[in-house]
Coordinates of C-alpha atoms in Angstrom, one line a residue:
X1 CA 0.0 0.0 0.1
X2 CA 3.0 2.2 -0.3
X3 CA 2.5 5.5 -2.4
X4 CA 5.6 5.4 -4.6
X5 CA 6.4 8.2 -6.9
X6 CA 8.6 7.2 -10.0
X7 CA 9.7 10.9 -11.2
X8 CA 13.0 12.0 -9.6
X9 CA 16.2 13.9 -10.3
X10 CA 18.5 12.1 -12.7
X11 CA 21.5 11.3 -10.7
X12 CA 24.6 10.2 -12.7
X13 CA 26.4 7.2 -11.4
X14 CA 29.7 7.8 -13.4
X15 CA 31.6 10.7 -15.1
X16 CA 30.2 9.4 -18.5
X17 CA 26.7 10.0 -17.6
X18 CA 25.0 13.2 -18.5
X19 CA 24.4 15.8 -15.8
X20 CA 21.3 16.1 -13.9
X21 CA 18.4 18.4 -14.6
X22 CA 18.9 21.8 -12.7
X23 CA 17.7 21.2 -9.1
X24 CA 15.8 24.3 -7.5
X25 CA 15.8 23.7 -3.9
X26 CA 13.1 25.3 -1.6
X27 CA 14.2 28.3 0.4
X28 CA 14.4 26.2 3.4
X29 CA 16.7 23.7 1.6
X30 CA 20.6 24.1 1.2
X31 CA 21.5 26.4 -1.7
X32 CA 23.2 23.7 -3.7
X33 CA 22.2 20.1 -3.7
X34 CA 25.5 18.3 -4.0
X35 CA 27.4 20.5 -1.5
X36 CA 25.3 22.1 1.1
X37 CA 27.4 23.7 3.6
X38 CA 24.9 23.4 6.8
X39 CA 21.5 22.4 7.5
X40 CA 19.2 25.2 6.3
X41 CA 17.4 27.2 9.1
X42 CA 13.9 26.1 9.9
X43 CA 11.6 29.0 8.3
X44 CA 10.3 31.4 10.9
X45 CA 6.5 31.9 11.0
X46 CA 5.7 35.5 9.8
X47 CA 6.0 38.2 12.4
X48 CA 2.6 39.1 14.0
X49 CA 3.5 42.8 13.1
X50 CA 3.4 42.0 9.3
X51 CA 0.6 39.6 9.5
X52 CA -3.0 40.6 8.5
X53 CA -4.3 38.1 11.3
X54 CA -1.5 38.0 14.0
X55 CA -1.3 34.6 15.8
X56 CA -0.5 34.8 19.4
X57 CA 3.1 33.3 20.3
X58 CA 1.2 30.8 22.5
X59 CA -0.3 29.3 19.4
X60 CA 3.3 28.9 17.6
X61 CA 5.0 25.5 18.0
X62 CA 8.7 25.8 19.5
X63 CA 10.0 23.0 17.1
X64 CA 8.6 23.9 13.8
X65 CA 8.0 27.7 14.7
X66 CA 4.6 27.5 13.0
X67 CA 0.9 27.4 14.3
X68 CA -0.1 24.2 16.2
X69 CA -2.0 21.9 14.0
X70 CA -4.8 19.3 15.1
X71 CA -3.3 16.3 13.0
X72 CA -6.8 14.5 13.5
X73 CA -8.3 17.1 11.4
X74 CA -6.2 16.2 8.5
X75 CA -5.5 12.4 9.1
X76 CA -7.4 9.7 10.9
X77 CA -4.9 7.8 13.1
X78 CA -5.5 4.2 13.1
X79 CA -3.5 1.1 14.5
X80 CA -0.1 1.2 16.0
X81 CA 2.6 0.0 13.5
X82 CA 5.6 0.2 15.6
X83 CA 7.2 1.7 18.9
X84 CA 10.5 3.2 19.4
X85 CA 12.8 5.3 22.1
X86 CA 11.1 8.6 21.0
X87 CA 7.6 7.7 19.8
X88 CA 5.1 5.6 18.0
X89 CA 4.3 5.2 14.5
X90 CA 0.8 4.9 13.4
X91 CA -1.1 3.9 10.2
X92 CA -3.1 6.9 9.1
X93 CA -5.5 7.8 6.5
X94 CA -5.8 11.1 4.9
X95 CA -9.2 12.5 5.3
X96 CA -9.3 14.4 2.0
X97 CA -8.1 11.5 -0.3
X98 CA -8.5 8.5 1.7
X99 CA -4.7 7.6 1.0
X100 CA -2.7 5.6 3.9
X101 CA 0.2 6.9 5.2
X102 CA 2.6 6.2 8.1
X103 CA 2.7 9.0 11.0
X104 CA 5.7 8.9 13.3
X105 CA 4.5 10.7 16.4
X106 CA 7.3 12.0 18.8
X107 CA 6.4 13.2 22.2
X108 CA 7.7 16.7 22.8
X109 CA 8.8 15.6 26.3
X110 CA 11.4 13.5 24.4
X111 CA 13.0 16.6 23.0
X112 CA 14.1 18.4 26.2
X113 CA 17.2 20.1 25.0
X114 CA 18.0 22.6 22.1
X115 CA 20.3 19.9 20.7
X116 CA 17.3 17.2 20.4
X117 CA 15.2 20.1 18.8
X118 CA 18.0 20.9 16.4
X119 CA 18.4 17.2 15.6
X120 CA 14.8 16.6 14.8
X121 CA 14.6 19.7 12.7
X122 CA 17.7 18.5 10.7
X123 CA 15.9 15.2 10.2
X124 CA 12.8 17.1 8.7
X125 CA 15.0 19.0 6.5
X126 CA 16.9 16.0 5.1
X127 CA 13.7 14.1 4.6
X128 CA 12.2 17.1 2.7
X129 CA 15.4 17.3 0.5
X130 CA 15.7 13.8 -0.2
X131 CA 11.9 13.1 -0.8
X132 CA 11.0 11.8 -4.3
X133 CA 14.4 10.2 -4.9
X134 CA 14.7 6.4 -5.6
X135 CA 14.8 4.0 -2.7
X136 CA 14.0 6.9 -0.3
X137 CA 10.8 7.1 1.5
X138 CA 8.5 9.9 0.2
X139 CA 7.9 12.6 3.2
X140 CA 4.4 14.0 3.2
X141 CA 4.9 16.7 5.9
X142 CA 5.5 17.7 9.7
X143 CA 2.9 18.9 12.0
X144 CA 3.2 20.1 15.7
X145 CA 0.6 20.3 18.5
X146 CA 1.0 20.8 22.2
X147 CA 2.1 17.1 22.9
X148 CA 3.7 15.8 19.9
X149 CA 5.6 16.3 16.7
X150 CA 3.9 14.3 13.9
X151 CA 6.0 13.3 10.7
X152 CA 3.9 11.8 7.9
X153 CA 5.5 9.9 5.3
X154 CA 5.0 7.2 2.6
X155 CA 3.6 3.8 4.1
X156 CA 5.8 0.9 3.6
X157 CA 3.9 -2.1 4.3
X158 CA 6.2 -5.0 3.1
X159 CA 8.2 -5.4 6.3
X160 CA 11.8 -5.5 6.9
X161 CA 14.4 -6.6 4.6
X162 CA 15.7 -9.7 6.6
X163 CA 12.1 -10.6 7.4
X164 CA 11.4 -10.9 3.6
X165 CA 14.5 -13.1 3.0
X166 CA 13.9 -15.5 5.9
X167 CA 10.0 -15.8 4.9
X168 CA 11.1 -16.5 1.3
X169 CA 13.4 -19.2 2.1
X170 CA 15.6 -19.2 -0.8
X171 CA 17.5 -16.5 -2.8
X172 CA 20.6 -16.3 -5.2
X173 CA 23.5 -14.0 -5.6
X174 CA 21.6 -12.1 -8.3
X175 CA 18.8 -11.4 -5.8
X176 CA 21.3 -10.4 -3.2
X177 CA 23.0 -8.1 -5.8
X178 CA 19.6 -6.5 -6.7
X179 CA 19.1 -5.8 -2.8
X180 CA 22.4 -4.6 -2.4
X181 CA 22.0 -2.3 -5.5
X182 CA 19.1 -0.7 -4.0
X183 CA 21.0 0.0 -0.7
X184 CA 24.0 1.4 -2.3
X185 CA 21.9 3.6 -4.6
X186 CA 20.5 5.2 -1.5
X187 CA 24.1 5.9 -0.5
X188 CA 24.7 7.3 -3.9
X189 CA 21.8 9.7 -3.8
X190 CA 22.5 10.8 -0.4
X191 CA 26.1 11.8 -1.1
X192 CA 25.2 13.3 -4.6
X193 CA 22.7 15.4 -2.8
X194 CA 25.1 16.5 0.2
X195 CA 23.8 14.0 2.8
X196 CA 25.7 11.6 4.9
X197 CA 23.5 8.8 6.3
X198 CA 25.6 7.6 9.2
X199 CA 23.3 4.7 10.4
X200 CA 22.8 2.5 7.3
X201 CA 21.5 -1.1 8.6
X202 CA 18.9 -3.7 7.4
X203 CA 16.3 -2.3 10.0
X204 CA 16.3 1.1 8.4
X205 CA 15.1 -0.4 5.0
X206 CA 11.5 -1.5 4.4
X207 CA 9.8 -2.9 1.4
X208 CA 6.9 -0.7 0.1
X209 CA 4.5 -3.7 -0.3
X210 CA 4.4 -7.4 0.0
X211 CA 4.7 -7.8 -4.0
X212 CA 7.4 -10.0 -4.9
X213 CA 9.2 -7.3 -6.9
X214 CA 8.6 -4.6 -4.2
X215 CA 11.4 -1.8 -3.8
X216 CA 13.2 -1.0 -0.9
X217 CA 13.0 2.3 0.8
X218 CA 15.4 3.9 3.4
X219 CA 13.1 5.2 6.0
X220 CA 15.3 6.7 9.0
X221 CA 17.4 9.7 8.6
X222 CA 17.6 10.4 12.5
X223 CA 21.5 10.5 12.5
X224 CA 22.0 11.9 9.1
X225 CA 23.6 15.2 8.3
X226 CA 24.2 17.8 5.6
X227 CA 27.9 17.4 4.7
X228 CA 29.9 20.4 5.4
X229 CA 33.0 20.5 2.6
X230 CA 36.4 20.0 4.5
X231 CA 34.7 19.1 7.8
X232 CA 36.1 16.2 9.7
X233 CA 33.2 14.5 11.8
X234 CA 34.2 13.1 15.2
X235 CA 31.0 12.1 17.1
X236 CA 30.4 8.5 17.3
X237 CA 27.2 7.4 16.0
X238 CA 25.6 4.5 14.3
X239 CA 24.9 0.8 15.3
X240 CA 27.6 -1.4 16.4
X241 CA 28.1 -4.1 13.8
X242 CA 27.9 -1.5 10.8
X243 CA 30.3 1.0 12.2
X244 CA 33.3 2.0 10.0
X245 CA 36.7 2.0 11.8
X246 CA 37.3 5.6 11.2
X247 CA 34.0 6.3 13.1
X248 CA 35.8 4.7 16.1
X249 CA 38.9 6.9 15.7
X250 CA 36.7 10.0 15.6
X251 CA 37.7 11.2 12.1
X252 CA 35.5 10.5 9.2
X253 CA 33.5 11.4 6.3
X254 CA 30.7 10.1 4.0
X255 CA 32.8 7.1 3.1
X256 CA 31.6 5.4 6.2
X257 CA 28.4 4.8 4.4
X258 CA 29.8 2.5 1.8
X259 CA 31.5 0.6 4.7
X260 CA 28.0 0.0 6.2
X261 CA 26.7 -0.9 3.0
X262 CA 29.4 -3.6 2.6
X263 CA 28.7 -4.9 5.8
X264 CA 25.0 -5.5 5.0
X265 CA 26.4 -7.2 1.7
X266 CA 28.6 -9.4 3.8
X267 CA 25.7 -10.6 5.7
X268 CA 23.5 -11.2 2.8
X269 CA 26.1 -13.5 1.5
X270 CA 27.3 -15.1 4.8
X271 CA 24.6 -14.8 7.1
X272 CA 26.4 -13.0 9.9
X273 CA 28.5 -9.8 10.2
X274 CA 32.0 -9.6 9.3
X275 CA 33.2 -8.3 12.8
X276 CA 31.5 -10.3 15.4
X277 CA 31.3 -10.4 19.2
X278 CA 29.1 -10.9 22.2
X279 CA 29.3 -7.4 23.4
X280 CA 29.7 -4.0 22.0
X281 CA 33.3 -3.5 23.0
X282 CA 34.1 -6.8 21.5
X283 CA 32.4 -5.7 18.1
X284 CA 34.6 -2.5 18.2
X285 CA 37.8 -4.4 18.9
X286 CA 37.1 -6.8 15.9
X287 CA 36.4 -3.7 13.7
X288 CA 39.6 -1.9 14.6
X289 CA 41.6 -5.3 14.3
X290 CA 40.2 -5.7 10.7
X291 CA 40.3 -9.4 9.9
X292 CA 38.1 -9.8 7.1
X293 CA 37.3 -13.4 6.7
X294 CA 36.4 -14.5 3.0
X295 CA 37.7 -18.1 3.3
X296 CA 35.6 -20.0 5.9
X297 CA 32.3 -21.6 4.8
X298 CA 30.2 -20.4 2.9
X299 CA 32.8 -18.2 1.1
X300 CA 34.3 -20.9 -1.1
X301 CA 30.9 -21.2 -2.7
X302 CA 30.7 -17.6 -3.3
X303 CA 31.7 -16.0 -6.7
X304 CA 35.2 -14.2 -6.8
X305 CA 33.3 -11.2 -8.2
X306 CA 31.1 -10.8 -5.1
X307 CA 34.1 -11.1 -2.9
X308 CA 36.0 -8.5 -4.8
X309 CA 33.3 -6.0 -4.3
X310 CA 33.2 -6.8 -0.6
X311 CA 36.9 -6.1 -0.1
X312 CA 36.4 -2.8 -2.1
X313 CA 33.7 -1.7 0.1
X314 CA 35.3 -2.8 3.4
X315 CA 38.6 -1.5 2.5
X316 CA 40.0 0.1 5.8
X317 CA 41.5 3.1 4.4
X318 CA 38.6 5.5 3.3
X319 CA 40.7 7.2 0.8
X320 CA 41.1 4.0 -1.1
X321 CA 37.6 2.8 -0.3
X322 CA 35.4 2.3 -3.4
X323 CA 32.6 5.0 -4.0
X324 CA 29.0 4.5 -3.9
X325 CA 29.0 5.4 -7.8
X326 CA 31.9 3.1 -8.5
X327 CA 30.1 0.2 -6.6
X328 CA 27.1 0.7 -8.8
X329 CA 29.1 0.1 -11.8
X330 CA 30.9 -3.0 -10.5
X331 CA 30.3 -6.2 -12.8
X332 CA 28.7 -7.9 -9.9
X333 CA 26.5 -5.1 -8.8
X334 CA 25.1 -4.2 -12.2
X335 CA 21.5 -5.2 -13.3
X336 CA 23.1 -7.1 -16.3
X337 CA 26.0 -8.3 -14.2
X338 CA 27.7 -11.5 -13.5
X339 CA 25.8 -12.3 -10.2
X340 CA 24.7 -16.1 -10.3
X341 CA 21.3 -17.4 -10.3
X342 CA 22.5 -20.3 -8.3
X343 CA 20.7 -20.5 -4.8
X344 CA 22.7 -19.5 -1.8
X345 CA 23.3 -22.2 0.7
X346 CA 20.4 -22.7 3.2
X347 CA 22.8 -22.4 6.1
X348 CA 23.2 -18.8 5.0
X349 CA 19.5 -18.3 5.6
X350 CA 19.8 -20.1 8.9
X351 CA 22.2 -17.7 10.1
X352 CA 20.4 -14.7 9.0
X353 CA 17.3 -16.0 11.0
X354 CA 19.6 -16.5 14.0
X355 CA 21.3 -13.1 13.7
X356 CA 18.1 -11.4 13.2
X357 CA 16.5 -12.8 16.2
X358 CA 19.5 -12.0 18.4
X359 CA 19.8 -8.5 17.1
X360 CA 16.1 -7.9 18.0
X361 CA 17.0 -8.7 21.7
X362 CA 20.2 -7.0 22.0
X363 CA 19.5 -3.7 20.1
X364 CA 23.1 -2.9 19.9
X365 CA 22.7 0.9 18.9
X366 CA 25.2 3.4 20.2
X367 CA 24.1 6.5 21.7
X368 CA 25.5 9.6 20.1
X369 CA 28.7 10.7 21.9
X370 CA 29.4 14.4 21.7

C-alpha cells in the first residue's frame, strides 16, 4: 500500500553520464544539492506585526515555529505500526483523499534540549531534501501540536528486509545483488545531494509492499547530516556491527556509508556480520583489528566477483575505499552483471534468521557521544 513516486532527479553514477536536470531547492533547503554547507534554518513563521491576522505566540509551536495543527483534522490515526525510543508510528488515513500513510509521532517531552530539537529539525529538512528520490521514503509533511511532533510519510507495508528474505526461504547471488544495488543507490543519492546517512543497517530499510518485486526504501534519517565541505566528523554514531573503523577513530567523512553497505552485503552472502563479538566493546575491537574472513564456509561457494566487491567496500583506508557510484558500476552489482542465479546455501538463511533474532533482543545501537 506504499504510495510510490517514480519521477525523480536523474543522478549520474559515473563521469560518463549526462548531468542531472537543474535542481531548484526550496528556500528552507541548502542552496546547492550536491554540496550544502550546513542545515538550512527552519523557516520562521511570519511576524505578528506583518501579518493581517496575528497569531499569538502561545499558538506557535517551538519546534517547527509554525502554528499548532490538530493532526486529527487532516488524518485519521489508525493502528499502531511500531514503537521506538522517541515515539510511536501509526497507520494513518488522509481525510481528503483516503490515502494511507505512516505517521511517526514524537512526544515533545522526549526533546528536552536545544540539541534534541535541532536534531529533529535537521531530520525533517533532510527528509524534505531527499523526498522523491529512488529508494528513499516519500515525505508528506510535519505537524506540531502541544504534545507531539508528527512526521507523515509514505507507508511501506512490506516489512523489513531480513524478514522478507527469511520468509521467502531461498535466494541467489543475483537477488542479493538486486537488494544491495538499492541500498548502495541510497548511499549514492545521499552523497550526490550532500547528505551523509551515518546509520545504514537492514532495519532502516522497508519494502514498499508485499509484492515479489517490491522496491526497498530507506526510512530513517535521524542520524543523518548535511555534509559540510572540508569538515572532519568526530562524533561516534551508528549501530555497532555496521560502524566503520574511522568512526571509532573519531575522524571520518561520507565514506562510512559505503562501509556500512558493505557490511550489509557481507551478511546477505554469509549470514553473519564480518566483525562479530558478544558485546559492543568486542565488536569495536574486531572492527579495529580488521580481520576480514572471506575463506571460511560459505565463502568458497561465493563468486570471486562478489568477494572482490566486498573487499573494495570494506577497505580500511577510506581514501582507497570504493565510492557508491563506483560500486554501482561493479560487474557483480550491475543489473545485467555477473551475479549468479544459483541458490545461496540454506545455512546462510539459517544464520540470517539467528542473527535477526539475536539483534532484535540485544539492540546494539550506539548513543550519540558528543
